[in-house]
Amino acid sequence: MPEGVRVPAEMRIGPVLVSPATVLAPMAGVTDTVFRRFIRHASVFTKGPVSGSPDQEIAAVEESVTNQQSGCGLLMTEFTSADGLSRMRESKRRRYLTFYDDEHPIGAQLFGSNAETLAEAARIVEDTGFDTVDLNLGCPAKRVVGCNGGSGLLRDLPKIGEIFRAVRKSVSIPFTVKFRLGWNDAAIVCVELARMAEAEGLNAVALHARTREQGYSGQARWEWIAAIKQAVQIPVVGNGDIRTPEDAAAMVAQTDCDAVMIGRAAAANPWIFRQIAQYTATGRYDQPTFTDRHHMIRAYFEMLLAEAEATRDLPRDARLGETAGKMKQFATWFTHGVPGGGRLRKAIYQAKSGMEVLEQVNAFFTASSDTADVTEDTTLQAFPDSLLVCD
Ligand SMILES: Cc1cc2nc3c(=O)[nH]c(=O)nc-3n(C[C@H](O)[C@H](O)[C@H](O)COP(=O)(O)O)c2cc1C
């Protein structure tokens, strides 16, 4: 990697400033409002001197590089069905499109295959106050592809053109698209698609550099991000297999992309955006201590429980059940590589409620040594195939 290449300090998507140039990837079942706010505020868990680093260095990171404390420049919602949105009652829509003021800038992602429905759903997104609207052309899930949504559309470029035009006409907020390389190796369309997006007035493109057929196997092929960057003038966001700040810098060095997008690594290491900001400013970054991890997981779980109590969209039992499920899922990702993590995961799976999960987590971290550290990098392996439903 060329010396000194770093993630850019900012990117502009139309009038929207993304600073630093890092994006939380949309992840169904993961990037709900609680997780997004948690990522945005991830720095509160590492305030002050972190793992022996001087105070001034952290302060410098915040002042000179990150406008946002967490170092994440843009948040994205989970993907939302355009059909569903346009049919739903107002109260139900809120459940899917909830966000809080501290989440700006934030983009909402839509999937669907009907141009008019997508245009109407984009208008709803704009009226709700989102900063950008994004079209999903990457989801490989059968139930989405079966209706020609997500990556299914990659086989029909004229249809994509129709959707681009209808959505572009219907909103004035920036309109972006996220896609894969193509359906398979014999039909790679990403460069043509990026050119179409630019010609139709979209404001940025994001590429997960794998084909639909690849799923999550093999390596993301970053050379295609570079190819798109050479083909268009609008901002290009690179995505796929970033696990560390070094990976993020390497992607920029190899592709010249305008921003990096991070998915799975953020669930296993919510500090990654902050680490990238620190690495950008200083060439090094801190690792969370065992205690940092405990504070982080506890804070996230408390946020989830509070949100479940505060919202009224489902019966209380259903909300708390959903929350307990999320806590189990997150604890699984987050404790991979933590010594004794297997024991904790087993205990958590037997827990009957969110409060019980929180108690297990507290007991585990309190009983374990503060000097314990993460032993191995299992960041991306922590996601079982069954969860990789969408993209
Ligand atoms: C659990 C999960 C859910 C996802 N849901 C979406 C989604 O709703 N929309 C989307 O565009 N991509 C989705 N993706 C794909 C990610 O946004 C991203 O493109 C992919 O994980 C590659 O990036 P990474 O290597 O940083 O994880 C999902 C990925 C995962 C693991």
Coordinates of C-alpha atoms and ligand atoms in Angstrom, one line a residue:
M1 CA 0.0 0.0 0.0
P2 CA 1.4 3.4 -0.9
E3 CA 2.6 5.3 2.2
G4 CA 0.2 7.8 3.7
V5 CA -3.0 6.9 1.7
R6 CA -5.9 7.3 4.1
V7 CA -9.7 7.4 4.1
P8 CA -10.7 10.9 2.9
A9 CA -11.8 13.4 5.5
E10 CA -15.1 14.1 3.6
M11 CA -17.3 13.3 0.6
R12 CA -20.2 15.2 -0.7
I13 CA -23.4 13.5 -1.9
G14 CA -25.0 16.4 -3.7
P15 CA -25.4 19.0 -0.9
V16 CA -25.0 16.4 1.9
L17 CA -21.6 16.5 3.6
V18 CA -20.3 13.0 4.7
S19 CA -17.5 13.6 7.1
P20 CA -15.4 11.6 7.5
A21 CA -15.9 9.6 4.3
T22 CA -17.2 6.5 6.0
V23 CA -20.6 4.8 5.7
L24 CA -22.4 2.3 7.9
A25 CA -23.7 -0.3 5.4
P26 CA -27.4 -1.1 5.4
M27 CA -28.0 -4.4 7.1
A28 CA -31.4 -6.0 7.5
G29 CA -32.1 -7.0 11.1
V30 CA -29.1 -5.0 12.3
T31 CA -29.0 -1.4 11.4
D32 CA -32.2 -0.3 13.1
T33 CA -32.4 3.1 14.9
V34 CA -30.8 1.7 18.1
F35 CA -27.8 0.2 16.4
R36 CA -27.3 3.3 14.2
R37 CA -27.3 5.7 17.2
F38 CA -25.1 3.3 19.1
I39 CA -22.6 3.4 16.2
R40 CA -22.8 7.2 16.0
H41 CA -22.1 7.5 19.7
A42 CA -19.6 4.7 19.9
S43 CA -17.0 7.2 21.2
V44 CA -18.7 7.7 24.5
F45 CA -17.4 4.3 25.5
T46 CA -13.8 5.3 24.9
K47 CA -13.7 8.8 26.2
G48 CA -10.6 10.1 27.8
P49 CA -7.2 8.3 27.6
V50 CA -7.7 5.1 25.7
S51 CA -5.4 2.1 26.2
G52 CA -2.5 4.3 27.1
S53 CA -2.8 6.9 24.4
P54 CA -2.3 10.6 25.2
D55 CA -5.4 12.6 25.7
Q56 CA -4.3 15.2 23.2
E57 CA -4.1 12.7 20.4
I58 CA -7.8 11.7 20.8
A59 CA -8.8 15.3 21.1
A60 CA -7.0 16.0 17.9
V61 CA -8.8 13.2 16.2
E62 CA -12.2 14.7 17.2
E63 CA -11.4 18.2 16.2
S64 CA -9.5 17.9 13.0
V65 CA -10.9 14.8 11.4
T66 CA -14.2 13.7 12.7
N67 CA -17.2 16.0 12.6
Q68 CA -19.1 13.1 14.2
Q69 CA -17.8 11.8 17.4
S70 CA -18.0 8.2 16.3
G71 CA -16.1 8.8 13.0
C72 CA -19.1 7.4 11.0
G73 CA -20.0 10.0 8.3
L74 CA -23.3 8.5 7.0
L75 CA -25.8 6.0 8.5
M76 CA -28.1 3.9 6.4
T77 CA -31.3 2.1 7.3
E78 CA -32.0 -1.5 6.8
F79 CA -33.6 -2.1 3.4
T80 CA -37.3 -1.4 3.3
S81 CA -39.9 -2.7 0.8
A82 CA -41.2 0.1 -1.5
D83 CA -44.4 -2.0 -2.0
G84 CA -44.9 -2.3 1.7
L85 CA -44.2 1.4 2.4
S86 CA -46.6 2.6 -0.2
R87 CA -49.4 0.3 1.1
M88 CA -48.9 0.8 4.9
R89 CA -50.8 3.0 7.2
E90 CA -48.9 6.1 8.5
S91 CA -48.5 4.6 12.0
K92 CA -46.9 1.4 10.6
R93 CA -44.6 3.3 8.3
R94 CA -43.1 5.0 11.3
R95 CA -41.9 1.6 12.6
Y96 CA -39.8 1.2 9.4
L97 CA -38.7 4.7 9.0
T98 CA -38.0 5.8 12.6
F99 CA -34.9 7.8 13.1
Y100 CA -33.8 10.4 15.6
D101 CA -32.2 13.9 15.1
D102 CA -28.8 12.7 16.1
E103 CA -28.7 10.3 13.2
H104 CA -28.2 12.9 10.5
P105 CA -26.9 12.5 7.9
I106 CA -28.9 9.4 7.3
G107 CA -30.0 7.6 4.1
A108 CA -33.0 5.3 3.7
Q109 CA -32.7 2.3 1.5
L110 CA -35.5 0.9 -0.6
F111 CA -36.0 -2.2 -2.6
G112 CA -38.6 -3.1 -5.2
S113 CA -39.0 -3.5 -8.9
N114 CA -41.9 -1.2 -9.9
A115 CA -40.7 2.2 -10.9
E116 CA -43.9 4.1 -9.8
T117 CA -44.0 2.4 -6.5
L118 CA -40.4 3.1 -5.8
A119 CA -40.9 6.7 -6.8
E120 CA -43.8 7.0 -4.4
A121 CA -41.8 5.3 -1.6
A122 CA -38.9 7.7 -2.3
R123 CA -41.3 10.6 -1.8
I124 CA -42.3 9.2 1.6
V125 CA -38.6 8.9 2.5
E126 CA -38.0 12.5 1.5
D127 CA -41.1 13.7 3.4
T128 CA -40.0 11.8 6.5
G129 CA -36.8 13.9 6.6
F130 CA -34.1 11.5 5.4
D131 CA -31.0 13.2 3.9
T132 CA -30.7 10.7 1.0
V133 CA -32.6 7.8 -0.6
D134 CA -30.9 4.7 -1.8
L135 CA -32.0 1.9 -4.2
N136 CA -30.9 -1.6 -3.4
L137 CA -29.7 -3.6 -6.4
G138 CA -27.7 -6.1 -4.5
C139 CA -29.9 -8.2 -2.3
P140 CA -29.4 -11.9 -3.3
A141 CA -32.2 -13.3 -1.1
K142 CA -34.6 -15.5 -3.1
R143 CA -37.8 -13.8 -1.8
V144 CA -36.5 -10.5 -3.0
V145 CA -34.9 -11.7 -6.3
G146 CA -38.1 -13.7 -6.9
C147 CA -40.0 -10.5 -7.3
N148 CA -37.2 -9.0 -9.4
G149 CA -36.1 -6.8 -6.6
G150 CA -32.5 -6.4 -5.3
S151 CA -29.9 -8.2 -7.4
G152 CA -32.6 -9.6 -9.6
L153 CA -32.8 -6.3 -11.4
L154 CA -29.1 -6.6 -12.4
R155 CA -30.4 -8.8 -15.3
D156 CA -32.6 -6.0 -16.6
L157 CA -30.7 -2.8 -17.2
P158 CA -33.5 -1.1 -19.2
K159 CA -35.8 -1.6 -16.2
I160 CA -33.2 -0.1 -13.9
G161 CA -33.0 2.9 -16.2
E162 CA -36.8 3.3 -15.9
I163 CA -36.6 3.2 -12.1
F164 CA -33.7 5.6 -12.0
R165 CA -35.7 8.2 -14.0
A166 CA -38.9 7.8 -12.0
V167 CA -37.3 8.1 -8.6
R168 CA -35.0 10.9 -9.7
K169 CA -38.1 12.9 -10.9
S170 CA -40.0 12.3 -7.7
V171 CA -37.5 13.6 -5.1
S172 CA -35.1 16.4 -4.7
I173 CA -32.9 14.9 -2.0
P174 CA -29.8 13.0 -3.2
F175 CA -30.5 9.7 -4.8
T176 CA -27.9 6.9 -4.6
V177 CA -27.7 3.2 -5.6
K178 CA -26.0 0.2 -4.1
F179 CA -25.3 -2.8 -6.3
R180 CA -23.1 -5.9 -6.8
L181 CA -20.8 -6.6 -9.8
G182 CA -23.6 -8.3 -11.7
W183 CA -25.6 -11.5 -11.6
N184 CA -22.6 -13.8 -12.2
D185 CA -19.1 -13.7 -13.8
A186 CA -20.6 -14.0 -17.3
A187 CA -22.8 -10.9 -16.7
I188 CA -20.8 -8.2 -14.9
V189 CA -22.6 -4.9 -15.4
C190 CA -21.3 -2.7 -12.6
V191 CA -19.4 -0.2 -14.8
E192 CA -22.3 0.2 -17.2
L193 CA -24.7 0.6 -14.3
A194 CA -22.5 3.3 -12.7
R195 CA -22.5 5.2 -16.0
M196 CA -26.2 4.9 -16.2
A197 CA -26.6 6.2 -12.7
E198 CA -24.5 9.2 -13.5
A199 CA -26.3 9.9 -16.7
E200 CA -29.7 9.7 -15.0
G201 CA -28.7 12.2 -12.3
L202 CA -28.0 10.0 -9.3
N203 CA -25.6 11.5 -6.8
A204 CA -23.4 8.6 -5.8
V205 CA -23.0 4.9 -6.3
A206 CA -21.9 2.1 -3.8
L207 CA -20.5 -1.2 -4.9
H208 CA -20.3 -4.4 -2.9
A209 CA -17.6 -6.0 -5.1
R210 CA -19.1 -9.5 -5.5
T211 CA -21.5 -11.0 -7.9
R212 CA -25.0 -12.2 -6.9
E213 CA -23.9 -15.8 -7.5
Q214 CA -20.8 -15.3 -5.2
G215 CA -23.0 -14.6 -2.2
Y216 CA -20.4 -13.8 0.4
S217 CA -17.9 -16.4 -0.7
G218 CA -14.3 -15.6 -1.9
Q219 CA -12.9 -12.1 -1.7
A220 CA -14.5 -8.9 -2.7
R221 CA -12.9 -7.9 -6.0
W222 CA -11.9 -4.3 -5.3
E223 CA -10.5 -3.9 -8.8
W224 CA -14.1 -3.3 -9.9
I225 CA -14.4 -0.4 -7.5
A226 CA -11.4 1.1 -9.2
A227 CA -12.9 0.5 -12.6
I228 CA -16.1 2.3 -11.6
K229 CA -14.1 5.2 -10.1
Q230 CA -12.4 5.6 -13.5
A231 CA -15.7 5.5 -15.4
V232 CA -17.7 8.2 -13.5
Q233 CA -17.4 11.6 -11.9
I234 CA -20.0 11.1 -9.1
P235 CA -18.7 9.8 -5.8
V236 CA -18.0 6.1 -5.6
V237 CA -18.3 4.3 -2.3
G238 CA -16.3 1.0 -2.0
N239 CA -17.7 -1.9 0.0
G240 CA -16.7 -5.5 0.8
D241 CA -14.4 -7.2 3.4
I242 CA -13.1 -4.2 5.3
R243 CA -12.2 -5.5 8.8
T244 CA -9.7 -3.0 10.0
P245 CA -8.6 0.6 9.5
E246 CA -5.7 -0.8 7.5
D247 CA -8.1 -2.5 5.2
A248 CA -10.1 0.7 4.8
A249 CA -6.9 2.6 3.8
A250 CA -5.9 -0.2 1.5
M251 CA -9.2 0.0 -0.3
V252 CA -8.8 3.7 -0.9
A253 CA -5.2 3.2 -2.0
Q254 CA -6.1 0.4 -4.5
T255 CA -9.3 2.0 -5.9
D256 CA -9.2 5.7 -5.2
C257 CA -12.8 5.4 -4.0
D258 CA -14.4 8.5 -2.4
A259 CA -15.6 6.7 0.8
V260 CA -15.6 3.3 2.4
M261 CA -18.7 1.4 3.5
I262 CA -18.5 -1.1 6.4
G263 CA -21.0 -3.8 7.2
R264 CA -20.3 -6.9 9.2
A265 CA -17.2 -5.6 10.9
A266 CA -19.2 -2.8 12.5
A267 CA -21.4 -5.4 14.4
A268 CA -18.4 -7.2 15.7
N269 CA -16.4 -4.1 16.4
P270 CA -18.5 -1.0 16.7
W271 CA -15.4 1.0 17.3
I272 CA -14.2 0.5 13.8
F273 CA -15.3 4.0 12.5
R274 CA -13.6 5.7 15.4
Q275 CA -10.5 3.6 14.8
I276 CA -10.4 4.6 11.2
A277 CA -10.7 8.3 12.2
Q278 CA -7.8 7.9 14.6
Y279 CA -5.7 6.0 12.1
T280 CA -6.4 8.7 9.5
A281 CA -5.2 11.4 11.9
T282 CA -2.3 9.7 13.6
G283 CA -1.3 6.5 11.7
R284 CA -2.2 4.4 14.6
Y285 CA -5.3 3.4 16.6
D286 CA -6.4 1.9 19.9
Q287 CA -7.9 -1.4 20.6
P288 CA -10.8 -1.6 23.0
T289 CA -10.0 -3.1 26.4
F290 CA -12.1 -5.9 28.0
T291 CA -13.7 -3.2 30.2
D292 CA -14.5 -1.1 27.1
R293 CA -16.2 -4.1 25.6
H294 CA -18.3 -4.6 28.7
H295 CA -19.4 -1.0 28.8
M296 CA -20.2 -1.1 25.1
I297 CA -22.3 -4.2 25.1
R298 CA -24.1 -3.1 28.3
A299 CA -24.9 0.3 26.9
Y300 CA -26.2 -1.1 23.7
F301 CA -28.4 -3.6 25.5
E302 CA -29.8 -0.9 27.8
M303 CA -30.6 1.2 24.7
L304 CA -32.4 -1.7 23.1
L305 CA -34.4 -2.3 26.3
A306 CA -35.3 1.4 26.6
E307 CA -36.4 1.5 23.0
A308 CA -38.6 -1.5 23.5
E309 CA -40.2 0.1 26.5
A310 CA -40.6 3.5 24.7
T311 CA -42.1 2.4 21.4
R312 CA -45.8 1.4 21.1
D313 CA -45.9 -0.2 17.7
L314 CA -46.2 -3.8 18.9
P315 CA -47.6 -5.4 22.0
R316 CA -45.1 -5.1 24.9
D317 CA -44.4 -8.9 25.0
A318 CA -43.7 -9.0 21.3
R319 CA -41.4 -5.9 21.5
L320 CA -39.4 -7.4 24.4
G321 CA -39.2 -10.8 22.6
E322 CA -37.8 -9.1 19.6
T323 CA -35.3 -7.2 21.7
A324 CA -34.1 -10.4 23.5
G325 CA -33.5 -11.9 20.0
K326 CA -31.4 -8.9 18.9
M327 CA -29.4 -9.0 22.1
K328 CA -28.6 -12.7 21.6
Q329 CA -27.7 -12.0 18.0
F330 CA -25.4 -9.1 18.8
A331 CA -23.8 -10.9 21.8
T332 CA -22.9 -13.7 19.4
W333 CA -21.1 -11.5 17.0
F334 CA -19.5 -9.4 19.6
T335 CA -18.0 -12.2 21.7
H336 CA -16.3 -14.1 18.9
G337 CA -12.6 -14.1 19.7
V338 CA -13.2 -13.1 23.3
P339 CA -11.7 -15.6 25.7
G340 CA -14.6 -17.7 27.3
G341 CA -17.0 -16.1 24.8
G342 CA -18.4 -19.6 23.9
R343 CA -19.5 -20.0 27.5
L344 CA -21.3 -16.7 27.5
R345 CA -23.0 -17.4 24.2
K346 CA -24.3 -20.7 25.6
A347 CA -25.7 -19.0 28.7
I348 CA -27.3 -16.2 26.6
Y349 CA -29.1 -18.7 24.3
Q350 CA -30.8 -20.2 27.3
A351 CA -31.9 -16.8 28.7
K352 CA -35.6 -16.2 28.5
S353 CA -35.7 -12.4 28.5
G354 CA -33.7 -9.3 27.6
M355 CA -33.0 -8.5 31.2
E356 CA -31.7 -12.0 31.7
V357 CA -29.3 -11.6 28.8
L358 CA -28.1 -8.4 30.3
E359 CA -27.5 -10.1 33.6
Q360 CA -25.5 -12.9 32.0
V361 CA -23.4 -10.4 30.1
N362 CA -22.7 -8.4 33.3
A363 CA -21.8 -11.6 35.2
F364 CA -19.5 -12.8 32.5
F365 CA -17.5 -9.5 32.2
T366 CA -17.4 -8.9 35.9
A367 CA -16.0 -12.4 36.5
S368 CA -13.4 -12.3 33.8
S369 CA -10.1 -10.6 34.0
D370 CA -9.8 -7.0 32.9
T371 CA -6.6 -7.9 31.2
A372 CA -8.2 -10.5 29.0
D373 CA -8.1 -9.5 25.4
V374 CA -9.5 -10.6 22.0
T375 CA -7.4 -13.5 20.8
E376 CA -8.3 -13.9 17.1
D377 CA -9.8 -12.0 14.3
T378 CA -13.1 -13.7 13.5
T379 CA -14.9 -10.5 12.6
L380 CA -16.5 -11.6 9.4
Q381 CA -16.7 -15.3 10.1
A382 CA -19.0 -14.6 13.1
F383 CA -21.9 -14.2 10.7
P384 CA -23.6 -17.6 10.0
D385 CA -24.7 -18.1 6.4
S386 CA -28.3 -18.1 7.4
L387 CA -28.0 -14.4 8.4
L388 CA -26.5 -13.3 5.2
V389 CA -29.9 -12.9 3.6
C390 CA -29.5 -9.7 1.9
D391 CA -27.3 -7.2 0.2
Ligands
LIG1 C1 -27.0 -9.4 8.1 C2 -26.8 -8.6 6.9 C3 -27.9 -7.9 6.4 C4 -27.7 -7.1 5.2 N1 -28.7 -6.4 4.7 C5 -28.5 -5.5 3.7 C6 -29.6 -4.6 3.2 O1 -30.6 -4.5 3.8 N2 -29.3 -3.8 2.2 C7 -28.1 -3.9 1.5 O2 -27.9 -3.1 0.5 N3 -27.1 -4.7 1.9 C8 -27.3 -5.5 3.0 N4 -26.3 -6.3 3.4 C9 -25.0 -6.3 2.7 C10 -24.1 -5.2 3.4 O3 -24.6 -3.9 3.2 C11 -22.7 -5.2 2.7 O4 -22.8 -4.9 1.3 C12 -22.0 -6.6 2.8 O5 -22.1 -7.1 4.1 C13 -20.5 -6.5 2.4 O6 -19.9 -5.6 3.3 P1 -18.9 -6.0 4.5 O7 -17.9 -7.0 4.0 O8 -18.4 -4.8 5.1 O9 -19.9 -6.8 5.5 C14 -26.4 -7.1 4.5 C15 -25.4 -7.8 5.1 C16 -25.6 -8.6 6.2 C17 -24.4 -9.3 6.8

